Amino acid sequence: WQNYFVTLPESRRNDYILGADIKKAGDFDRTKERTGITPNDDLVARKVVVPTKTYAKAPVVVATQLKSLTENSTSALVPGFSSFITSYRLTVPYREDKITLTPTANSADMNITVRENEVPSGKPISFDLPLGDTNVPIVVKTNDNDFEKYYLVITRNKPSENTYLNSLTENLSGSLTPKFTPYTRDYVITATGKEEVITVVPKLQDSLARMFVDGKEYASGVSFKKGLEQGNTNVVQIVVMSESGVSERYTITIKKPN
């Protein structure tokens, strides 16, 4: 051990850098350093210490799992996808009558089946969605039959039957009678002699519904104008058609006296 003790002059302490090698030439013997033998090699050679063992690296084991699972719905998987979570739900609106899934395995040589149909890893598979629940089992399997099974339930909602307006405004000096509510379908308003045009702005309660004003389709929130005839009863009819095809009518009767 005495061979590995070196006394360095105190006066030059700030010049020394201690590391794997001593870089500073100076007032000490560098014979050991010049041999290219490290202290550890020398200790091993003199059997003072046991050589460090080298172990073979263990083979990498790839888990039989999905790396990802994507879909083309406006909705999202619940919970969000994780390789370690095997059960999911997906609720889609009525208008989405078809779904495309893309499962990707942890390894390209793993086999994937979706609803018992073989699907290459990373490739899409599409199928129709009836109303209600559709069970979608997804199995990832290796050549030695190690496997993992994922469970997906897709629920396609029934169509909306909402036929209501959310709001209904007009430009006349009078007011709708009765006061607007989505559940009241018929209204009356009186125009003055100087008011020649009524502007109506109906807004839908359901964005999936359609709206027709006096027989012409309008987008929700778009204004409709109609000229008023003096001495006659003028009528504006607003038909709301739900996503399911059910229709209801709102009627505004505008009275304009002579």
PDB file of C-alpha atoms in Angstrom:
ATOM      1  CA  TRP A   1       0.000   0.000   0.000  1.00  0.00           C
ATOM      2  CA  GLN A   2       2.922   2.338   0.536  1.00  0.00           C
ATOM      3  CA  ASN A   3       3.498   2.470  -3.196  1.00  0.00           C
ATOM      4  CA  TYR A   4       0.209   4.342  -3.598  1.00  0.00           C
ATOM      5  CA  PHE A   5       0.880   7.120  -1.078  1.00  0.00           C
ATOM      6  CA  VAL A   6       2.416  10.267  -2.518  1.00  0.00           C
ATOM      7  CA  THR A   7       3.339  13.368  -0.513  1.00  0.00           C
ATOM      8  CA  LEU A   8       2.667  16.546  -2.461  1.00  0.00           C
ATOM      9  CA  PRO A   9       4.316  19.841  -1.516  1.00  0.00           C
ATOM     10  CA  GLU A  10       1.885  22.002   0.447  1.00  0.00           C
ATOM     11  CA  SER A  11       3.066  25.121  -1.378  1.00  0.00           C
ATOM     12  CA  ARG A  12       1.650  23.843  -4.694  1.00  0.00           C
ATOM     13  CA  ARG A  13      -1.671  22.493  -3.370  1.00  0.00           C
ATOM     14  CA  ASN A  14      -3.759  24.725  -5.664  1.00  0.00           C
ATOM     15  CA  ASP A  15      -1.990  23.367  -8.749  1.00  0.00           C
ATOM     16  CA  TYR A  16      -2.989  19.733  -8.256  1.00  0.00           C
ATOM     17  CA  ILE A  17      -6.001  18.035  -9.922  1.00  0.00           C
ATOM     18  CA  LEU A  18      -6.959  14.679  -8.453  1.00  0.00           C
ATOM     19  CA  GLY A  19      -8.578  12.202 -10.837  1.00  0.00           C
ATOM     20  CA  ALA A  20      -7.922   8.956 -12.686  1.00  0.00           C
ATOM     21  CA  ASP A  21      -4.464  10.202 -13.634  1.00  0.00           C
ATOM     22  CA  ILE A  22      -2.151  12.750 -12.046  1.00  0.00           C
ATOM     23  CA  LYS A  23      -1.537  15.320 -14.723  1.00  0.00           C
ATOM     24  CA  LYS A  24       0.895  17.640 -12.961  1.00  0.00           C
ATOM     25  CA  ALA A  25       4.615  16.953 -13.316  1.00  0.00           C
ATOM     26  CA  GLY A  26       6.502  17.976 -10.215  1.00  0.00           C
ATOM     27  CA  ASP A  27       8.177  16.911  -7.021  1.00  0.00           C
ATOM     28  CA  PHE A  28       7.062  13.241  -6.981  1.00  0.00           C
ATOM     29  CA  ASP A  29       7.828   9.925  -8.664  1.00  0.00           C
ATOM     30  CA  ARG A  30       5.531   9.014 -11.660  1.00  0.00           C
ATOM     31  CA  THR A  31       7.022   5.539 -12.278  1.00  0.00           C
ATOM     32  CA  LYS A  32       3.741   3.749 -11.600  1.00  0.00           C
ATOM     33  CA  GLU A  33       1.829   6.058 -13.898  1.00  0.00           C
ATOM     34  CA  ARG A  34       4.306   5.552 -16.739  1.00  0.00           C
ATOM     35  CA  THR A  35       3.844   1.774 -16.665  1.00  0.00           C
ATOM     36  CA  GLY A  36       0.222   2.162 -17.751  1.00  0.00           C
ATOM     37  CA  ILE A  37      -0.871  -0.089 -14.895  1.00  0.00           C
ATOM     38  CA  THR A  38      -3.732   1.205 -12.847  1.00  0.00           C
ATOM     39  CA  PRO A  39      -3.774   0.686  -9.088  1.00  0.00           C
ATOM     40  CA  ASN A  40      -6.687  -1.698  -9.465  1.00  0.00           C
ATOM     41  CA  ASP A  41      -4.812  -3.818 -12.059  1.00  0.00           C
ATOM     42  CA  ASP A  42      -1.793  -3.976  -9.762  1.00  0.00           C
ATOM     43  CA  LEU A  43      -3.885  -5.056  -6.766  1.00  0.00           C
ATOM     44  CA  VAL A  44      -5.554  -7.769  -8.816  1.00  0.00           C
ATOM     45  CA  ALA A  45      -2.171  -8.997 -10.101  1.00  0.00           C
ATOM     46  CA  ARG A  46      -0.886  -9.314  -6.519  1.00  0.00           C
ATOM     47  CA  LYS A  47      -4.181 -11.062  -5.515  1.00  0.00           C
ATOM     48  CA  VAL A  48      -4.967  -8.351  -3.014  1.00  0.00           C
ATOM     49  CA  VAL A  49      -8.454  -7.892  -4.506  1.00  0.00           C
ATOM     50  CA  VAL A  50     -10.738 -10.173  -6.536  1.00  0.00           C
ATOM     51  CA  PRO A  51     -11.290  -9.169 -10.174  1.00  0.00           C
ATOM     52  CA  THR A  52     -14.662  -7.632 -10.966  1.00  0.00           C
ATOM     53  CA  LYS A  53     -16.977 -10.202 -12.524  1.00  0.00           C
ATOM     54  CA  THR A  54     -18.518  -9.498 -15.911  1.00  0.00           C
ATOM     55  CA  TYR A  55     -22.075 -10.743 -16.363  1.00  0.00           C
ATOM     56  CA  ALA A  56     -23.782 -11.423 -19.658  1.00  0.00           C
ATOM     57  CA  LYS A  57     -26.580  -8.952 -20.354  1.00  0.00           C
ATOM     58  CA  ALA A  58     -29.995 -10.501 -19.801  1.00  0.00           C
ATOM     59  CA  PRO A  59     -32.137 -10.755 -22.943  1.00  0.00           C
ATOM     60  CA  VAL A  60     -34.735  -8.019 -23.365  1.00  0.00           C
ATOM     61  CA  VAL A  61     -38.221  -9.383 -22.747  1.00  0.00           C
ATOM     62  CA  VAL A  62     -40.975  -7.537 -24.607  1.00  0.00           C
ATOM     63  CA  ALA A  63     -44.321  -7.731 -22.842  1.00  0.00           C
ATOM     64  CA  THR A  64     -47.186  -9.221 -24.815  1.00  0.00           C
ATOM     65  CA  GLN A  65     -49.217  -6.023 -24.868  1.00  0.00           C
ATOM     66  CA  LEU A  66     -50.631  -3.303 -27.079  1.00  0.00           C
ATOM     67  CA  LYS A  67     -48.389  -0.266 -27.417  1.00  0.00           C
ATOM     68  CA  SER A  68     -51.277   1.875 -28.604  1.00  0.00           C
ATOM     69  CA  LEU A  69     -54.949   1.753 -29.581  1.00  0.00           C
ATOM     70  CA  THR A  70     -56.436   4.612 -31.573  1.00  0.00           C
ATOM     71  CA  GLU A  71     -59.901   5.271 -33.012  1.00  0.00           C
ATOM     72  CA  ASN A  72     -61.446   7.809 -35.389  1.00  0.00           C
ATOM     73  CA  SER A  73     -64.377   8.837 -33.191  1.00  0.00           C
ATOM     74  CA  THR A  74     -65.139  12.357 -32.003  1.00  0.00           C
ATOM     75  CA  SER A  75     -65.272  10.767 -28.554  1.00  0.00           C
ATOM     76  CA  ALA A  76     -62.356   9.295 -26.577  1.00  0.00           C
ATOM     77  CA  LEU A  77     -61.528   6.038 -24.827  1.00  0.00           C
ATOM     78  CA  VAL A  78     -62.376   5.907 -21.131  1.00  0.00           C
ATOM     79  CA  PRO A  79     -59.986   5.606 -19.417  1.00  0.00           C
ATOM     80  CA  GLY A  80     -57.273   6.932 -21.710  1.00  0.00           C
ATOM     81  CA  PHE A  81     -55.202   4.144 -23.261  1.00  0.00           C
ATOM     82  CA  SER A  82     -52.388   2.499 -21.312  1.00  0.00           C
ATOM     83  CA  SER A  83     -50.713  -0.822 -22.134  1.00  0.00           C
ATOM     84  CA  PHE A  84     -51.445  -2.010 -18.590  1.00  0.00           C
ATOM     85  CA  ILE A  85     -55.187  -1.195 -18.636  1.00  0.00           C
ATOM     86  CA  THR A  86     -57.237  -3.867 -20.369  1.00  0.00           C
ATOM     87  CA  SER A  87     -60.854  -2.612 -20.129  1.00  0.00           C
ATOM     88  CA  TYR A  88     -62.244   0.435 -21.972  1.00  0.00           C
ATOM     89  CA  ARG A  89     -65.489   2.123 -22.952  1.00  0.00           C
ATOM     90  CA  LEU A  90     -66.190   4.373 -25.918  1.00  0.00           C
ATOM     91  CA  THR A  91     -69.506   6.222 -26.272  1.00  0.00           C
ATOM     92  CA  VAL A  92     -70.182   7.630 -29.744  1.00  0.00           C
ATOM     93  CA  PRO A  93     -73.023   9.810 -31.061  1.00  0.00           C
ATOM     94  CA  TYR A  94     -75.802   8.433 -33.231  1.00  0.00           C
ATOM     95  CA  ARG A  95     -74.340   9.905 -36.428  1.00  0.00           C
ATOM     96  CA  GLU A  96     -71.220   7.728 -36.090  1.00  0.00           C
ATOM     97  CA  ASP A  97     -72.461   4.431 -37.477  1.00  0.00           C
ATOM     98  CA  LYS A  98     -69.001   3.085 -38.289  1.00  0.00           C
ATOM     99  CA  ILE A  99     -65.733   2.911 -36.331  1.00  0.00           C
ATOM    100  CA  THR A 100     -62.093   2.444 -37.301  1.00  0.00           C
ATOM    101  CA  LEU A 101     -59.642   1.043 -34.748  1.00  0.00           C
ATOM    102  CA  THR A 102     -55.847   0.872 -35.124  1.00  0.00           C
ATOM    103  CA  PRO A 103     -54.140  -1.459 -32.620  1.00  0.00           C
ATOM    104  CA  THR A 104     -50.333  -1.554 -32.427  1.00  0.00           C
ATOM    105  CA  ALA A 105     -48.464  -4.287 -30.550  1.00  0.00           C
ATOM    106  CA  ASN A 106     -45.244  -3.908 -28.566  1.00  0.00           C
ATOM    107  CA  SER A 107     -43.473  -5.977 -31.221  1.00  0.00           C
ATOM    108  CA  ALA A 108     -44.141  -6.343 -34.948  1.00  0.00           C
ATOM    109  CA  ASP A 109     -43.984 -10.155 -34.728  1.00  0.00           C
ATOM    110  CA  MET A 110     -46.936 -10.331 -32.328  1.00  0.00           C
ATOM    111  CA  ASN A 111     -50.324 -11.317 -33.714  1.00  0.00           C
ATOM    112  CA  ILE A 112     -53.437  -9.203 -33.118  1.00  0.00           C
ATOM    113  CA  THR A 113     -57.084 -10.177 -33.509  1.00  0.00           C
ATOM    114  CA  VAL A 114     -59.982  -7.733 -33.266  1.00  0.00           C
ATOM    115  CA  ARG A 115     -63.399  -9.396 -32.928  1.00  0.00           C
ATOM    116  CA  GLU A 116     -61.653 -12.606 -34.057  1.00  0.00           C
ATOM    117  CA  ASN A 117     -60.338 -10.924 -37.219  1.00  0.00           C
ATOM    118  CA  GLU A 118     -56.557 -10.900 -37.689  1.00  0.00           C
ATOM    119  CA  VAL A 119     -55.151  -7.388 -37.982  1.00  0.00           C
ATOM    120  CA  PRO A 120     -51.487  -6.551 -38.732  1.00  0.00           C
ATOM    121  CA  SER A 121     -49.924  -4.438 -36.007  1.00  0.00           C
ATOM    122  CA  GLY A 122     -50.389  -0.745 -36.767  1.00  0.00           C
ATOM    123  CA  LYS A 123     -53.039  -1.342 -39.450  1.00  0.00           C
ATOM    124  CA  PRO A 124     -56.678  -0.135 -39.207  1.00  0.00           C
ATOM    125  CA  ILE A 125     -59.818  -2.255 -39.077  1.00  0.00           C
ATOM    126  CA  SER A 126     -63.320  -0.834 -39.626  1.00  0.00           C
ATOM    127  CA  PHE A 127     -66.778  -2.173 -38.823  1.00  0.00           C
ATOM    128  CA  ASP A 128     -70.369  -0.970 -38.526  1.00  0.00           C
ATOM    129  CA  LEU A 129     -71.913   0.087 -35.224  1.00  0.00           C
ATOM    130  CA  PRO A 130     -75.533  -0.757 -34.437  1.00  0.00           C
ATOM    131  CA  LEU A 131     -77.412   1.190 -31.776  1.00  0.00           C
ATOM    132  CA  GLY A 132     -76.487   0.252 -28.225  1.00  0.00           C
ATOM    133  CA  ASP A 133     -73.444  -1.724 -27.076  1.00  0.00           C
ATOM    134  CA  THR A 134     -70.887  -3.493 -29.268  1.00  0.00           C
ATOM    135  CA  ASN A 135     -68.323  -5.715 -27.547  1.00  0.00           C
ATOM    136  CA  VAL A 136     -64.884  -5.579 -29.148  1.00  0.00           C
ATOM    137  CA  PRO A 137     -62.369  -8.134 -27.784  1.00  0.00           C
ATOM    138  CA  ILE A 138     -58.769  -7.462 -28.812  1.00  0.00           C
ATOM    139  CA  VAL A 139     -56.160 -10.210 -28.317  1.00  0.00           C
ATOM    140  CA  VAL A 140     -52.382  -9.827 -28.617  1.00  0.00           C
ATOM    141  CA  LYS A 141     -50.521 -13.144 -28.944  1.00  0.00           C
ATOM    142  CA  THR A 142     -46.928 -14.292 -29.462  1.00  0.00           C
ATOM    143  CA  ASN A 143     -45.796 -17.311 -31.477  1.00  0.00           C
ATOM    144  CA  ASP A 144     -45.368 -19.297 -28.249  1.00  0.00           C
ATOM    145  CA  ASN A 145     -49.038 -18.577 -27.349  1.00  0.00           C
ATOM    146  CA  ASP A 146     -48.355 -16.022 -24.643  1.00  0.00           C
ATOM    147  CA  PHE A 147     -51.252 -13.549 -24.884  1.00  0.00           C
ATOM    148  CA  GLU A 148     -52.999 -10.513 -23.417  1.00  0.00           C
ATOM    149  CA  LYS A 149     -56.685  -9.721 -23.918  1.00  0.00           C
ATOM    150  CA  TYR A 150     -58.194  -6.226 -24.018  1.00  0.00           C
ATOM    151  CA  TYR A 151     -61.899  -5.479 -23.676  1.00  0.00           C
ATOM    152  CA  LEU A 152     -63.574  -2.551 -25.426  1.00  0.00           C
ATOM    153  CA  VAL A 153     -67.300  -1.763 -25.245  1.00  0.00           C
ATOM    154  CA  ILE A 154     -68.520   0.775 -27.803  1.00  0.00           C
ATOM    155  CA  THR A 155     -71.904   2.360 -27.128  1.00  0.00           C
ATOM    156  CA  ARG A 156     -73.650   4.124 -29.986  1.00  0.00           C
ATOM    157  CA  ASN A 157     -76.240   6.520 -28.608  1.00  0.00           C
ATOM    158  CA  LYS A 158     -79.815   6.789 -29.829  1.00  0.00           C
ATOM    159  CA  PRO A 159     -80.611   9.822 -31.983  1.00  0.00           C
ATOM    160  CA  SER A 160     -81.689  12.983 -30.216  1.00  0.00           C
ATOM    161  CA  GLU A 161     -85.393  13.849 -30.305  1.00  0.00           C
ATOM    162  CA  ASN A 162     -84.888  17.453 -29.206  1.00  0.00           C
ATOM    163  CA  THR A 163     -87.184  19.763 -31.203  1.00  0.00           C
ATOM    164  CA  TYR A 164     -86.822  22.884 -29.045  1.00  0.00           C
ATOM    165  CA  LEU A 165     -85.558  26.387 -29.675  1.00  0.00           C
ATOM    166  CA  ASN A 166     -83.180  27.777 -27.116  1.00  0.00           C
ATOM    167  CA  SER A 167     -84.113  31.383 -27.833  1.00  0.00           C
ATOM    168  CA  LEU A 168     -86.330  33.424 -30.153  1.00  0.00           C
ATOM    169  CA  THR A 169     -85.871  37.179 -30.607  1.00  0.00           C
ATOM    170  CA  GLU A 170     -87.455  39.774 -32.925  1.00  0.00           C
ATOM    171  CA  ASN A 171     -86.994  43.473 -33.721  1.00  0.00           C
ATOM    172  CA  LEU A 172     -90.468  44.921 -33.180  1.00  0.00           C
ATOM    173  CA  SER A 173     -91.274  47.496 -30.518  1.00  0.00           C
ATOM    174  CA  GLY A 174     -93.850  45.168 -29.024  1.00  0.00           C
ATOM    175  CA  SER A 175     -93.129  41.920 -27.201  1.00  0.00           C
ATOM    176  CA  LEU A 176     -93.975  38.309 -27.844  1.00  0.00           C
ATOM    177  CA  THR A 177     -97.048  37.130 -25.981  1.00  0.00           C
ATOM    178  CA  PRO A 178     -96.597  34.989 -24.010  1.00  0.00           C
ATOM    179  CA  LYS A 179     -92.949  35.563 -23.112  1.00  0.00           C
ATOM    180  CA  PHE A 180     -90.713  33.060 -24.912  1.00  0.00           C
ATOM    181  CA  THR A 181     -89.942  29.703 -23.382  1.00  0.00           C
ATOM    182  CA  PRO A 182     -88.666  26.674 -25.334  1.00  0.00           C
ATOM    183  CA  TYR A 183     -91.820  24.715 -24.439  1.00  0.00           C
ATOM    184  CA  THR A 184     -94.360  27.276 -25.716  1.00  0.00           C
ATOM    185  CA  ARG A 185     -94.984  26.902 -29.431  1.00  0.00           C
ATOM    186  CA  ASP A 186     -97.408  29.727 -30.317  1.00  0.00           C
ATOM    187  CA  TYR A 187     -96.878  33.483 -29.961  1.00  0.00           C
ATOM    188  CA  VAL A 188     -98.582  36.741 -30.886  1.00  0.00           C
ATOM    189  CA  ILE A 189     -97.021  40.171 -31.369  1.00  0.00           C
ATOM    190  CA  THR A 190     -98.416  43.507 -32.603  1.00  0.00           C
ATOM    191  CA  ALA A 191     -96.494  45.756 -35.007  1.00  0.00           C
ATOM    192  CA  THR A 192     -96.984  49.519 -35.291  1.00  0.00           C
ATOM    193  CA  GLY A 193     -97.993  51.184 -38.530  1.00  0.00           C
ATOM    194  CA  LYS A 194     -94.417  52.236 -39.214  1.00  0.00           C
ATOM    195  CA  GLU A 195     -92.940  48.766 -38.711  1.00  0.00           C
ATOM    196  CA  GLU A 196     -92.877  47.153 -42.135  1.00  0.00           C
ATOM    197  CA  VAL A 197     -90.448  44.283 -41.625  1.00  0.00           C
ATOM    198  CA  ILE A 198     -90.043  41.748 -38.839  1.00  0.00           C
ATOM    199  CA  THR A 199     -86.631  40.208 -38.219  1.00  0.00           C
ATOM    200  CA  VAL A 200     -86.666  36.937 -36.324  1.00  0.00           C
ATOM    201  CA  VAL A 201     -83.564  35.220 -34.903  1.00  0.00           C
ATOM    202  CA  PRO A 202     -84.268  31.657 -33.687  1.00  0.00           C
ATOM    203  CA  LYS A 203     -81.526  29.572 -32.051  1.00  0.00           C
ATOM    204  CA  LEU A 204     -81.670  25.809 -31.675  1.00  0.00           C
ATOM    205  CA  GLN A 205     -81.321  24.054 -28.354  1.00  0.00           C
ATOM    206  CA  ASP A 206     -79.698  21.014 -29.983  1.00  0.00           C
ATOM    207  CA  SER A 207     -76.885  21.567 -32.481  1.00  0.00           C
ATOM    208  CA  LEU A 208     -77.827  18.284 -34.196  1.00  0.00           C
ATOM    209  CA  ALA A 209     -81.332  19.504 -35.071  1.00  0.00           C
ATOM    210  CA  ARG A 210     -82.340  21.300 -38.283  1.00  0.00           C
ATOM    211  CA  MET A 211     -84.454  24.417 -38.598  1.00  0.00           C
ATOM    212  CA  PHE A 212     -86.818  25.621 -41.346  1.00  0.00           C
ATOM    213  CA  VAL A 213     -88.342  29.123 -41.368  1.00  0.00           C
ATOM    214  CA  ASP A 214     -91.350  29.508 -43.679  1.00  0.00           C
ATOM    215  CA  GLY A 215     -90.236  26.386 -45.524  1.00  0.00           C
ATOM    216  CA  LYS A 216     -86.564  27.322 -46.042  1.00  0.00           C
ATOM    217  CA  GLU A 217     -83.737  25.814 -44.038  1.00  0.00           C
ATOM    218  CA  TYR A 218     -81.688  28.170 -41.886  1.00  0.00           C
ATOM    219  CA  ALA A 219     -78.707  27.654 -39.606  1.00  0.00           C
ATOM    220  CA  SER A 220     -79.230  28.250 -35.924  1.00  0.00           C
ATOM    221  CA  GLY A 221     -78.851  31.927 -35.015  1.00  0.00           C
ATOM    222  CA  VAL A 222     -79.287  33.227 -38.579  1.00  0.00           C
ATOM    223  CA  SER A 223     -81.812  36.059 -38.913  1.00  0.00           C
ATOM    224  CA  PHE A 224     -84.956  35.793 -41.041  1.00  0.00           C
ATOM    225  CA  LYS A 225     -86.778  38.849 -42.413  1.00  0.00           C
ATOM    226  CA  LYS A 226     -90.363  39.094 -43.567  1.00  0.00           C
ATOM    227  CA  GLY A 227     -92.348  42.048 -44.874  1.00  0.00           C
ATOM    228  CA  LEU A 228     -95.538  42.910 -42.998  1.00  0.00           C
ATOM    229  CA  GLU A 229     -98.812  43.675 -44.754  1.00  0.00           C
ATOM    230  CA  GLN A 230    -100.948  46.341 -43.129  1.00  0.00           C
ATOM    231  CA  GLY A 231    -104.389  45.285 -42.052  1.00  0.00           C
ATOM    232  CA  ASN A 232    -103.558  41.602 -42.385  1.00  0.00           C
ATOM    233  CA  THR A 233    -102.458  38.892 -40.024  1.00  0.00           C
ATOM    234  CA  ASN A 234     -98.868  37.913 -40.831  1.00  0.00           C
ATOM    235  CA  VAL A 235     -97.464  34.563 -39.751  1.00  0.00           C
ATOM    236  CA  VAL A 236     -93.906  33.241 -39.355  1.00  0.00           C
ATOM    237  CA  GLN A 237     -93.582  29.495 -38.963  1.00  0.00           C
ATOM    238  CA  ILE A 238     -90.435  27.844 -37.576  1.00  0.00           C
ATOM    239  CA  VAL A 239     -90.115  24.068 -37.845  1.00  0.00           C
ATOM    240  CA  VAL A 240     -87.488  22.278 -35.769  1.00  0.00           C
ATOM    241  CA  MET A 241     -86.544  18.772 -36.918  1.00  0.00           C
ATOM    242  CA  SER A 242     -84.655  16.614 -34.430  1.00  0.00           C
ATOM    243  CA  GLU A 243     -81.784  14.284 -35.268  1.00  0.00           C
ATOM    244  CA  SER A 244     -84.258  11.398 -35.147  1.00  0.00           C
ATOM    245  CA  GLY A 245     -86.520  13.082 -37.728  1.00  0.00           C
ATOM    246  CA  VAL A 246     -89.287  14.211 -35.356  1.00  0.00           C
ATOM    247  CA  SER A 247     -90.599  17.730 -36.140  1.00  0.00           C
ATOM    248  CA  GLU A 248     -92.366  20.414 -34.080  1.00  0.00           C
ATOM    249  CA  ARG A 249     -93.604  23.847 -35.173  1.00  0.00           C
ATOM    250  CA  TYR A 250     -93.359  27.299 -33.581  1.00  0.00           C
ATOM    251  CA  THR A 251     -95.764  29.951 -34.870  1.00  0.00           C
ATOM    252  CA  ILE A 252     -95.478  33.736 -34.525  1.00  0.00           C
ATOM    253  CA  THR A 253     -98.599  35.681 -35.462  1.00  0.00           C
ATOM    254  CA  ILE A 254     -97.906  39.357 -36.195  1.00  0.00           C
ATOM    255  CA  LYS A 255    -100.872  41.724 -36.099  1.00  0.00           C
ATOM    256  CA  LYS A 256    -100.521  45.008 -37.959  1.00  0.00           C
ATOM    257  CA  PRO A 257    -103.605  47.227 -37.754  1.00  0.00           C
ATOM    258  CA  ASN A 258    -104.682  49.671 -40.489  1.00  0.00           C
TER     259      ASN A 258
END
